[in-house]
């Protein structure tokens, strides 16, 4: 799905060759500041390398229309983004960005169950805790139905038990739907539990 060749970015990344497989969970691990998030952002062209090439579905990411690419390859940042309005509106706004029909309440409730968030759709999204906002954001990107999920520390605000529940649920459903997941995580244990492939960035 992704091929990286002779990539260099400042003094942060130097990757001679790397492939990220389709329909798999790939985890990126490494010390803080090692370039994990930087690599993730390059996969949907939020950042450009100084040298080298990144191919998605056999085409250079530079050749893709950026909007179309980011609809197919959706990134969830570590800091959850919550929009003004209620939970229903926050879930459906991702569908609007993706130019897809808004979901009815049944599907929205199923998405909340997927991320173990027991809230009513009418509740004000801004009233949620940090961990709840993180799960709301995860549900929103799931409803966008991209081909690829780029997840940057998607459960960093959750306790260990909730983290395991949410990721097991999310990744199981993503696998059923044939999605590709590339996830940055600080947890080696999580990577070893869920990843088909682990990329470790050193020095």
PDB file of N, CA and C in Angstrom, residues 111-151:
ATOM      1  N   UNK A 111     -21.239   3.465  16.422  1.00  0.00           N
ATOM      2  CA  UNK A 111     -19.861   3.973  16.440  1.00  0.00           C
ATOM      3  C   UNK A 111     -19.426   4.313  17.859  1.00  0.00           C
ATOM      4  N   UNK A 112     -20.337   4.873  18.647  1.00  0.00           N
ATOM      5  CA  UNK A 112     -20.025   5.165  20.053  1.00  0.00           C
ATOM      6  C   UNK A 112     -19.778   3.877  20.829  1.00  0.00           C
ATOM      7  N   UNK A 113     -20.579   2.844  20.558  1.00  0.00           N
ATOM      8  CA  UNK A 113     -20.379   1.556  21.225  1.00  0.00           C
ATOM      9  C   UNK A 113     -19.034   0.954  20.848  1.00  0.00           C
ATOM     10  N   UNK A 114     -18.641   1.165  19.601  1.00  0.00           N
ATOM     11  CA  UNK A 114     -17.361   0.635  19.124  1.00  0.00           C
ATOM     12  C   UNK A 114     -16.196   1.142  19.960  1.00  0.00           C
ATOM     13  N   UNK A 115     -16.269   2.418  20.376  1.00  0.00           N
ATOM     14  CA  UNK A 115     -15.182   3.018  21.156  1.00  0.00           C
ATOM     15  C   UNK A 115     -15.511   3.089  22.644  1.00  0.00           C
ATOM     16  N   UNK A 116     -16.553   2.338  23.045  1.00  0.00           N
ATOM     17  CA  UNK A 116     -16.917   2.218  24.464  1.00  0.00           C
ATOM     18  C   UNK A 116     -17.250   3.579  25.091  1.00  0.00           C
ATOM     19  N   UNK A 117     -17.999   4.391  24.341  1.00  0.00           N
ATOM     20  CA  UNK A 117     -18.391   5.710  24.833  1.00  0.00           C
ATOM     21  C   UNK A 117     -19.900   5.727  25.039  1.00  0.00           C
ATOM     22  N   UNK A 118     -20.310   5.669  26.286  1.00  0.00           N
ATOM     23  CA  UNK A 118     -21.739   5.623  26.616  1.00  0.00           C
ATOM     24  C   UNK A 118     -22.259   7.035  26.866  1.00  0.00           C
ATOM     25  N   UNK A 119     -22.609   7.684  25.785  1.00  0.00           N
ATOM     26  CA  UNK A 119     -23.123   9.045  25.853  1.00  0.00           C
ATOM     27  C   UNK A 119     -24.315   9.180  24.919  1.00  0.00           C
ATOM     28  N   UNK A 120     -25.179  10.161  25.218  1.00  0.00           N
ATOM     29  CA  UNK A 120     -26.316  10.432  24.345  1.00  0.00           C
ATOM     30  C   UNK A 120     -25.879  11.369  23.219  1.00  0.00           C
ATOM     31  N   UNK A 121     -26.483  11.197  22.065  1.00  0.00           N
ATOM     32  CA  UNK A 121     -26.105  11.989  20.895  1.00  0.00           C
ATOM     33  C   UNK A 121     -26.380  13.476  21.092  1.00  0.00           C
ATOM     34  N   UNK A 122     -27.323  13.806  21.991  1.00  0.00           N
ATOM     35  CA  UNK A 122     -27.688  15.211  22.201  1.00  0.00           C
ATOM     36  C   UNK A 122     -26.726  15.926  23.154  1.00  0.00           C
ATOM     37  N   UNK A 123     -25.842  15.197  23.797  1.00  0.00           N
ATOM     38  CA  UNK A 123     -24.945  15.811  24.782  1.00  0.00           C
ATOM     39  C   UNK A 123     -23.932  16.746  24.109  1.00  0.00           C
ATOM     40  N   UNK A 124     -23.597  17.805  24.816  1.00  0.00           N
ATOM     41  CA  UNK A 124     -22.620  18.775  24.329  1.00  0.00           C
ATOM     42  C   UNK A 124     -21.248  18.124  24.285  1.00  0.00           C
ATOM     43  N   UNK A 125     -20.621  18.116  23.128  1.00  0.00           N
ATOM     44  CA  UNK A 125     -19.330  17.453  22.972  1.00  0.00           C
ATOM     45  C   UNK A 125     -18.238  18.118  23.810  1.00  0.00           C
ATOM     46  N   UNK A 126     -18.360  19.412  24.021  1.00  0.00           N
ATOM     47  CA  UNK A 126     -17.317  20.123  24.756  1.00  0.00           C
ATOM     48  C   UNK A 126     -17.312  19.776  26.240  1.00  0.00           C
ATOM     49  N   UNK A 127     -18.390  19.151  26.717  1.00  0.00           N
ATOM     50  CA  UNK A 127     -18.473  18.793  28.134  1.00  0.00           C
ATOM     51  C   UNK A 127     -17.764  17.469  28.443  1.00  0.00           C
ATOM     52  N   UNK A 128     -17.279  16.783  27.413  1.00  0.00           N
ATOM     53  CA  UNK A 128     -16.634  15.487  27.608  1.00  0.00           C
ATOM     54  C   UNK A 128     -15.240  15.659  28.219  1.00  0.00           C
ATOM     55  N   UNK A 129     -14.784  14.611  28.896  1.00  0.00           N
ATOM     56  CA  UNK A 129     -13.422  14.608  29.434  1.00  0.00           C
ATOM     57  C   UNK A 129     -12.417  14.395  28.302  1.00  0.00           C
ATOM     58  N   UNK A 130     -11.144  14.510  28.622  1.00  0.00           N
ATOM     59  CA  UNK A 130     -10.110  14.336  27.599  1.00  0.00           C
ATOM     60  C   UNK A 130     -10.158  12.960  26.952  1.00  0.00           C
ATOM     61  N   UNK A 131     -10.296  11.917  27.778  1.00  0.00           N
ATOM     62  CA  UNK A 131     -10.378  10.568  27.232  1.00  0.00           C
ATOM     63  C   UNK A 131     -11.630  10.334  26.414  1.00  0.00           C
ATOM     64  N   UNK A 132     -12.739  10.945  26.836  1.00  0.00           N
ATOM     65  CA  UNK A 132     -13.988  10.821  26.081  1.00  0.00           C
ATOM     66  C   UNK A 132     -13.895  11.546  24.744  1.00  0.00           C
ATOM     67  N   UNK A 133     -13.247  12.693  24.729  1.00  0.00           N
ATOM     68  CA  UNK A 133     -13.052  13.416  23.468  1.00  0.00           C
ATOM     69  C   UNK A 133     -12.178  12.612  22.517  1.00  0.00           C
ATOM     70  N   UNK A 134     -11.193  11.927  23.066  1.00  0.00           N
ATOM     71  CA  UNK A 134     -10.315  11.100  22.238  1.00  0.00           C
ATOM     72  C   UNK A 134     -11.120   9.969  21.581  1.00  0.00           C
ATOM     73  N   UNK A 135     -12.007   9.352  22.365  1.00  0.00           N
ATOM     74  CA  UNK A 135     -12.832   8.273  21.811  1.00  0.00           C
ATOM     75  C   UNK A 135     -13.855   8.799  20.808  1.00  0.00           C
ATOM     76  N   UNK A 136     -14.400   9.995  21.068  1.00  0.00           N
ATOM     77  CA  UNK A 136     -15.321  10.613  20.109  1.00  0.00           C
ATOM     78  C   UNK A 136     -14.614  10.858  18.779  1.00  0.00           C
ATOM     79  N   UNK A 137     -13.394  11.352  18.836  1.00  0.00           N
ATOM     80  CA  UNK A 137     -12.617  11.591  17.614  1.00  0.00           C
ATOM     81  C   UNK A 137     -12.340  10.292  16.867  1.00  0.00           C
ATOM     82  N   UNK A 138     -12.064   9.230  17.614  1.00  0.00           N
ATOM     83  CA  UNK A 138     -11.804   7.925  17.001  1.00  0.00           C
ATOM     84  C   UNK A 138     -13.064   7.396  16.313  1.00  0.00           C
ATOM     85  N   UNK A 139     -14.218   7.569  16.964  1.00  0.00           N
ATOM     86  CA  UNK A 139     -15.480   7.161  16.342  1.00  0.00           C
ATOM     87  C   UNK A 139     -15.751   7.975  15.077  1.00  0.00           C
ATOM     88  N   UNK A 140     -15.438   9.258  15.114  1.00  0.00           N
ATOM     89  CA  UNK A 140     -15.676  10.121  13.943  1.00  0.00           C
ATOM     90  C   UNK A 140     -14.854   9.662  12.741  1.00  0.00           C
ATOM     91  N   UNK A 141     -13.564   9.371  12.947  1.00  0.00           N
ATOM     92  CA  UNK A 141     -12.752   8.941  11.798  1.00  0.00           C
ATOM     93  C   UNK A 141     -13.190   7.571  11.303  1.00  0.00           C
ATOM     94  N   UNK A 142     -13.673   6.716  12.215  1.00  0.00           N
ATOM     95  CA  UNK A 142     -14.167   5.409  11.769  1.00  0.00           C
ATOM     96  C   UNK A 142     -15.362   5.581  10.826  1.00  0.00           C
ATOM     97  N   UNK A 143     -16.263   6.502  11.157  1.00  0.00           N
ATOM     98  CA  UNK A 143     -17.442   6.739  10.330  1.00  0.00           C
ATOM     99  C   UNK A 143     -17.097   7.366   8.975  1.00  0.00           C
ATOM    100  N   UNK A 144     -15.926   7.929   8.849  1.00  0.00           N
ATOM    101  CA  UNK A 144     -15.505   8.504   7.570  1.00  0.00           C
ATOM    102  C   UNK A 144     -15.181   7.422   6.540  1.00  0.00           C
ATOM    103  N   UNK A 145     -14.966   6.191   6.998  1.00  0.00           N
ATOM    104  CA  UNK A 145     -14.743   5.026   6.142  1.00  0.00           C
ATOM    105  C   UNK A 145     -13.603   5.222   5.134  1.00  0.00           C
ATOM    106  N   UNK A 146     -12.426   5.658   5.604  1.00  0.00           N
ATOM    107  CA  UNK A 146     -11.295   5.762   4.689  1.00  0.00           C
ATOM    108  C   UNK A 146     -10.713   4.375   4.399  1.00  0.00           C
ATOM    109  N   UNK A 147      -9.816   4.310   3.445  1.00  0.00           N
ATOM    110  CA  UNK A 147      -9.087   3.059   3.200  1.00  0.00           C
ATOM    111  C   UNK A 147      -8.019   2.840   4.264  1.00  0.00           C
ATOM    112  N   UNK A 148      -7.455   3.961   4.753  1.00  0.00           N
ATOM    113  CA  UNK A 148      -6.340   3.886   5.698  1.00  0.00           C
ATOM    114  C   UNK A 148      -6.612   4.796   6.896  1.00  0.00           C
ATOM    115  N   UNK A 149      -6.405   4.240   8.083  1.00  0.00           N
ATOM    116  CA  UNK A 149      -6.442   5.038   9.310  1.00  0.00           C
ATOM    117  C   UNK A 149      -5.008   5.290   9.774  1.00  0.00           C
ATOM    118  N   UNK A 150      -4.648   6.560   9.928  1.00  0.00           N
ATOM    119  CA  UNK A 150      -3.372   6.936  10.539  1.00  0.00           C
ATOM    120  C   UNK A 150      -3.692   7.414  11.949  1.00  0.00           C
ATOM    121  N   UNK A 151      -3.275   6.654  12.943  1.00  0.00           N
ATOM    122  CA  UNK A 151      -3.652   6.938  14.330  1.00  0.00           C
ATOM    123  C   UNK A 151      -2.413   7.306  15.138  1.00  0.00           C
TER     124      UNK A 151
END
